[in-house]
Tab-separated table of C-alpha atoms and ligand atoms in Angstrom:
chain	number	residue	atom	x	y	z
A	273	UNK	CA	0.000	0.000	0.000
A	274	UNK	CA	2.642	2.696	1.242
A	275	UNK	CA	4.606	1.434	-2.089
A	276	UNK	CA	1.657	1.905	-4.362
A	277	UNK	CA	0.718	5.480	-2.531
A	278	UNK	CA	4.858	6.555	-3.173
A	279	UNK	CA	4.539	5.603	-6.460
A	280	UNK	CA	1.484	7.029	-7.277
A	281	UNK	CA	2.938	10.227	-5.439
A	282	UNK	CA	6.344	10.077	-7.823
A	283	UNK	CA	3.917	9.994	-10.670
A	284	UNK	CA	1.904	12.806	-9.424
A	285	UNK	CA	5.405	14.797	-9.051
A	286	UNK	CA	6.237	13.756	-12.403
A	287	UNK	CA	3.062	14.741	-14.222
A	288	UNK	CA	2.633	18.475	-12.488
A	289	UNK	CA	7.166	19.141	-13.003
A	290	UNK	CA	5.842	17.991	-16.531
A	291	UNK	CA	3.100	20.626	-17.400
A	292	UNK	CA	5.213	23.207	-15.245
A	293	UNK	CA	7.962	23.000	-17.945
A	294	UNK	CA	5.185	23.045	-20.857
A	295	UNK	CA	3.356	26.103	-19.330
A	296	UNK	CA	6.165	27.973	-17.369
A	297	UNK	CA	3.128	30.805	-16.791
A	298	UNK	CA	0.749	30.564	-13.985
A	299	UNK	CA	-2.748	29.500	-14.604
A	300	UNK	CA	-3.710	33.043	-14.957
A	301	UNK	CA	-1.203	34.243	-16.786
A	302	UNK	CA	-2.164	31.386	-19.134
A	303	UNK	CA	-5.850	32.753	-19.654
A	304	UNK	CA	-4.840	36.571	-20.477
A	305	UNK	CA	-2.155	36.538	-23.449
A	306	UNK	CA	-4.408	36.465	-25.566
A	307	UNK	CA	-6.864	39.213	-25.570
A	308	UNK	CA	-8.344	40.401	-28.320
A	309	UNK	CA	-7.071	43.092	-29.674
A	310	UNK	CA	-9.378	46.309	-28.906
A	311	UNK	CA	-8.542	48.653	-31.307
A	312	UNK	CA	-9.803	46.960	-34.330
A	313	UNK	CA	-12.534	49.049	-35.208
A	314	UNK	CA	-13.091	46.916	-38.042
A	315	UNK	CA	-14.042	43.514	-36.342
A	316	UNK	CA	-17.727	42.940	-36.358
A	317	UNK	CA	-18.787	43.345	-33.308
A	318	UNK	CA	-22.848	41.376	-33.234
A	319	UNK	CA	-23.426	38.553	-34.285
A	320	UNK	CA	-25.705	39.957	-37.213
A	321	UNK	CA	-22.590	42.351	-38.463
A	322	UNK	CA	-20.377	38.878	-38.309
A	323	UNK	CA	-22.985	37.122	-40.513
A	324	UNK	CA	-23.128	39.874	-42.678
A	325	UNK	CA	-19.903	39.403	-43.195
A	326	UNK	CA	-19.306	35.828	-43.715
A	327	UNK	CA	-21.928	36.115	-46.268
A	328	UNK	CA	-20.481	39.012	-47.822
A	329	UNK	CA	-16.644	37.419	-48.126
A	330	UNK	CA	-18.646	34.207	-49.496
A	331	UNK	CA	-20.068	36.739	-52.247
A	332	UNK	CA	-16.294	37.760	-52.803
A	333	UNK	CA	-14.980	33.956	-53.134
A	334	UNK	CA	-17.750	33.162	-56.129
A	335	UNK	CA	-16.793	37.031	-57.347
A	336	UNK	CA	-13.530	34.947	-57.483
A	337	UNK	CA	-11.560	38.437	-55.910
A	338	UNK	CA	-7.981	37.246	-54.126
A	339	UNK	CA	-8.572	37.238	-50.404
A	340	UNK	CA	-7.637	40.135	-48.648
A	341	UNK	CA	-5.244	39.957	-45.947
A	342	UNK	CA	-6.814	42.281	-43.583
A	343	UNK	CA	-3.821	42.554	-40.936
A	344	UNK	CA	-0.255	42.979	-40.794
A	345	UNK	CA	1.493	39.511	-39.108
A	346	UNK	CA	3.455	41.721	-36.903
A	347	UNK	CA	0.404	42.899	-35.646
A	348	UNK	CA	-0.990	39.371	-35.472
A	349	UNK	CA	2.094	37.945	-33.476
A	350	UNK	CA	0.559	39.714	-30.578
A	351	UNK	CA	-3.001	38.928	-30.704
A	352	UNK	CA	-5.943	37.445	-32.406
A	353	UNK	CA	-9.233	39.038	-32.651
A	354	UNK	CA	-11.101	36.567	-35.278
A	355	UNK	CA	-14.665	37.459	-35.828
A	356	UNK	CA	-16.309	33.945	-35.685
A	357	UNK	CA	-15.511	30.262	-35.580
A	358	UNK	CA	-16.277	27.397	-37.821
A	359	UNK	CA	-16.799	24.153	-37.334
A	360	UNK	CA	-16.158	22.533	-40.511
A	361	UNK	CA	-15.080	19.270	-42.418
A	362	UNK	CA	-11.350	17.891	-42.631
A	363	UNK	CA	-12.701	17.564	-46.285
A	364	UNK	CA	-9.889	19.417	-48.797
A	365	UNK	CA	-12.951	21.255	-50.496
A	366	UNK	CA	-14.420	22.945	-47.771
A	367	UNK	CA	-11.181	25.485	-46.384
A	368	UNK	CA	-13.376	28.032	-44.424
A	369	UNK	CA	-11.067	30.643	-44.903
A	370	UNK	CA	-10.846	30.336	-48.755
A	371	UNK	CA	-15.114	29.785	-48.748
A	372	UNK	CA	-15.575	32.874	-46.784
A	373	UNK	CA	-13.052	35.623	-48.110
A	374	UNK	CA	-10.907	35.834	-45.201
A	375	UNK	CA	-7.826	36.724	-44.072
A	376	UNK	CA	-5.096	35.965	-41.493
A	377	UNK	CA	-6.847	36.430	-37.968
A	378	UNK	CA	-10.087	36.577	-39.317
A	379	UNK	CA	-11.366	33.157	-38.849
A	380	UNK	CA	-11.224	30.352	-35.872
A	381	UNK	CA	-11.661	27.439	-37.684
A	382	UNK	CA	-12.143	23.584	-35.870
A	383	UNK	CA	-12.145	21.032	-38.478
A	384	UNK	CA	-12.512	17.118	-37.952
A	385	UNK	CA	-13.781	14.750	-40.686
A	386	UNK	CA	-17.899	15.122	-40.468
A	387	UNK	CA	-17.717	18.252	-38.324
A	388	UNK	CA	-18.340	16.326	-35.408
A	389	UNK	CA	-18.746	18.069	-32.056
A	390	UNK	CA	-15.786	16.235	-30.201
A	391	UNK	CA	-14.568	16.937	-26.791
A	392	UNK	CA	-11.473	18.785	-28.543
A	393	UNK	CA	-13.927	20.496	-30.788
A	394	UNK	CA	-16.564	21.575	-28.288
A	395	UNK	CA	-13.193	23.062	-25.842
A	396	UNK	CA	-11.676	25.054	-29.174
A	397	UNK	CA	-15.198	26.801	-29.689
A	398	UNK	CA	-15.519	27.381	-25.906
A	399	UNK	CA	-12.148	29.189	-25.985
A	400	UNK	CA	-12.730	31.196	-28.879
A	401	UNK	CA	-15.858	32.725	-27.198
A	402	UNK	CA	-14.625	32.880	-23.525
A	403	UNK	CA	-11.183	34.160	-24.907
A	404	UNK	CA	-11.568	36.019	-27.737
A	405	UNK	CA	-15.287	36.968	-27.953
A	406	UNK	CA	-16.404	35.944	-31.437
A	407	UNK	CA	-19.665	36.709	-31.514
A	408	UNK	CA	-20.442	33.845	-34.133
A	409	UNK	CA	-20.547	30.337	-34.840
A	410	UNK	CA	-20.981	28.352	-37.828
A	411	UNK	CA	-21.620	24.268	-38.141
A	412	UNK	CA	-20.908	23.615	-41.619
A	413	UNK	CA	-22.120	21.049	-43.773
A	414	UNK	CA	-21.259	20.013	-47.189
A	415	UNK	CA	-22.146	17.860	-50.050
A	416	UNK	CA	-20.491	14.738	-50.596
A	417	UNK	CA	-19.507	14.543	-47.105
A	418	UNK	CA	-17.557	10.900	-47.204
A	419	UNK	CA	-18.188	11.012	-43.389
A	420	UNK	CA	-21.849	11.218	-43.328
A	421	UNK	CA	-21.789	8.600	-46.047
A	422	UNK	CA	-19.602	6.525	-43.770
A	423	UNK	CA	-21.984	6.838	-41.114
A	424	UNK	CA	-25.365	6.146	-43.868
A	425	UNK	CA	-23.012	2.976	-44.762
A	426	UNK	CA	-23.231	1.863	-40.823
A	427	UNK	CA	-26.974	2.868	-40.684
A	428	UNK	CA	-28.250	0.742	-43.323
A	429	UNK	CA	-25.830	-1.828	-43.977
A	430	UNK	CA	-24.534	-2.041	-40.524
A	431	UNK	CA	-20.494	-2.253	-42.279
A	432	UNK	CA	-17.325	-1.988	-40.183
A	433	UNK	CA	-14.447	0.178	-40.646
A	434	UNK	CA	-10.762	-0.325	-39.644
A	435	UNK	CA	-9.457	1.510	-36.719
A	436	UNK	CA	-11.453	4.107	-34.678
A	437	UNK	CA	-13.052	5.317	-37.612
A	438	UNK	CA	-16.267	3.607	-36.722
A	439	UNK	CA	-16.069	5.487	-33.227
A	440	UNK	CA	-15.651	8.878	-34.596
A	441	UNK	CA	-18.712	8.119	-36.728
A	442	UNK	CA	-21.007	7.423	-33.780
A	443	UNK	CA	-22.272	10.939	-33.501
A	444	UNK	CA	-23.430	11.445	-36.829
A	445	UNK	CA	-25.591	7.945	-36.329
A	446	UNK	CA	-28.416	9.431	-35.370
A	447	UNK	CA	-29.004	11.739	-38.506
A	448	UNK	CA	-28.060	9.027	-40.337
A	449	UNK	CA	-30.293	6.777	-39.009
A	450	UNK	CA	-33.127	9.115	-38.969
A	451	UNK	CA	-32.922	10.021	-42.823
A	452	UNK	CA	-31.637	6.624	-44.690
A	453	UNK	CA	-34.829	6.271	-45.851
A	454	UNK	CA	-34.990	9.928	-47.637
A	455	UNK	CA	-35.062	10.501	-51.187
A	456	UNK	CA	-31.394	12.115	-50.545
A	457	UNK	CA	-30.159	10.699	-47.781
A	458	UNK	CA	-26.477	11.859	-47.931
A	459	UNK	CA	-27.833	15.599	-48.274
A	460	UNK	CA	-30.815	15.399	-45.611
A	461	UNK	CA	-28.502	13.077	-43.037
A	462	UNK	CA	-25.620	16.028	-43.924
A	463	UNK	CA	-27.924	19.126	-42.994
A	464	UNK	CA	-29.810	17.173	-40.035
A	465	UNK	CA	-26.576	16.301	-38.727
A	466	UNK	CA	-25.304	20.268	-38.612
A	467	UNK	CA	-28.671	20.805	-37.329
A	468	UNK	CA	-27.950	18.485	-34.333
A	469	UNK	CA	-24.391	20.257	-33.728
A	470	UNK	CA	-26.242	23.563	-33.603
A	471	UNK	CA	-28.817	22.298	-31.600
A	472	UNK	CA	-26.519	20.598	-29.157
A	473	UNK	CA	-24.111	24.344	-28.853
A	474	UNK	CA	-27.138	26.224	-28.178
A	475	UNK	CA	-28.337	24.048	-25.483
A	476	UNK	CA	-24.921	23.400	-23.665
A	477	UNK	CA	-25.730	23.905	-19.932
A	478	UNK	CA	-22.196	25.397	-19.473
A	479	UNK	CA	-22.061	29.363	-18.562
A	480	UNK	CA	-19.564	29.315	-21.253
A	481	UNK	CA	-22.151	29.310	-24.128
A	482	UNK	CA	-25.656	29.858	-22.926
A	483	UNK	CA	-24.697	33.267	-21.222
A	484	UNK	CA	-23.370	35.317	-24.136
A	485	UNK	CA	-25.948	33.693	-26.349
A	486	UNK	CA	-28.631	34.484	-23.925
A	487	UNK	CA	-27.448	38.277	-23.825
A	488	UNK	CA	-27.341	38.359	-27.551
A	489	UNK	CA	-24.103	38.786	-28.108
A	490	UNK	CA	-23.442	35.302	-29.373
A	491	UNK	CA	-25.378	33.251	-32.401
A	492	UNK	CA	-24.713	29.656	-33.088
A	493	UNK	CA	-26.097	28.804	-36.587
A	494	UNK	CA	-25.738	26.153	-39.017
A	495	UNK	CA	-24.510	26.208	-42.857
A	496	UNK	CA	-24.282	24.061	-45.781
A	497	UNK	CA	-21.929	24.251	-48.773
A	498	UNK	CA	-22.763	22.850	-52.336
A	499	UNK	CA	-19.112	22.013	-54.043
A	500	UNK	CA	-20.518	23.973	-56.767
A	501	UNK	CA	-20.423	27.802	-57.126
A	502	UNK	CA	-23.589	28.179	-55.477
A	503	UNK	CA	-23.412	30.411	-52.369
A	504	UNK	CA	-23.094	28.624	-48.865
A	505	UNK	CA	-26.984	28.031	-47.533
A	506	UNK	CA	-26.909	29.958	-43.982
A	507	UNK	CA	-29.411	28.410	-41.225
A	508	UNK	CA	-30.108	32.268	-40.208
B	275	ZN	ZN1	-17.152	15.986	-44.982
């Protein structure tokens, strides 16, 4: 017992010298280097001015203009002040920042194949609210999401697939499930799927998220993108 307590102890010692030397900062000091920065007068500040504006830079990408880079890196080094997050698809079609005009700092993007709302996913979006106050964000969907179809493959055919694949599928079961019968399942399952995400960030019990949207300073809405130059579909 005393052997097992020591050794449990050592590891303890271990694991906090460990994060010590990987965050030589207190706690604290952690949680304030990155402010945004205030004197951006061009950031949108509502969440109405931040659609506006991911709509508007999504007019710009089928314009086909060249992005703007709105911000100096120097300036960047210091802070970032990006106006919204995304939660988007690994898929190599759907780069937010290309889809939506924007620039360096513009754009907190979380991306995991099927836009699934992970642990690691649901903590990035919490941070980009708590820490830098975006007052938007998006669940996007796509068309010819090969996760989704993974996912309709498990719901009607009940197949396997290799590694932890099948795991990071199980959230997207239940749209699947719910539309394999649908005329277009892939498309339906796809949009009820970002429907779910949304659904699930607006009703997080957390302070984190249901304060700011509460006040109104924070929208969570959902999207879909068609691979073809058609403008991205916004929930709101
Ligand atoms: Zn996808």
């Amino acid at each position: 017992m005393t052997d097992q307590l020591s050794r449990r102890q050592c590891f303890l010692g271990a694991a906090t010298a460990l994060v010590a030397s990987t965050f030589p900062v207190s706690a604290d000091a952690r949680w304030t280097q990155n402010k945004p920065a205030q004197q951006d007068s061009t950031r949108p500040r509502t969440p109405q001015e931040a659609l506006a504006k991911l709509k508007e830079g999504n007019k710009a990408f089928l314009a086909d203009k060249a992005r703007e880079i709105t911000r100096s890196a120097a300036k960047l080094a210091e802070s970032q002040s990006p106006y919204c997050a995304i939660l988007s698809c690994s898929d190599s079609r759907v780069p937010p920042e290309l889809l939506f005009g924007g620039g360096l700092g513009d754009i907190f993007v979380v991306r995991n194949a099927g836009n699934v709302l992970s642990t690691a996913a649901l903590g990035s979006l919490e941070y980009a609210v708590w820490q830098l106050n975006v007052p938007l964000i998006v669940v996007l969907g796509h068309q010819n999401c090969g996760a989704v179809s993974g996912a309709l493959r498990v719901a009607t055919s009940g197949d396997d697939f290799p590694g932890v694949i099948g795991n990071m599928l199980e959230p997207i079961l239940p749209a699947a499930i719910a539309h394999r019968s649908s005329n277009n399942a892939l498309e339906s399952a796809t949009k009820f799927h970002v429907t779910r995400m949304v659904g699930a960030l607006r009703t997080r019990t957390d302070p984190l998220l249901q304060e700011p949207q509460r006040a109104g300073r924070l929208l969570v809405t959902g999207a879909y993108y068609e691979i073809a130059d058609k403008p991205v579909q916004f929930w709101d």
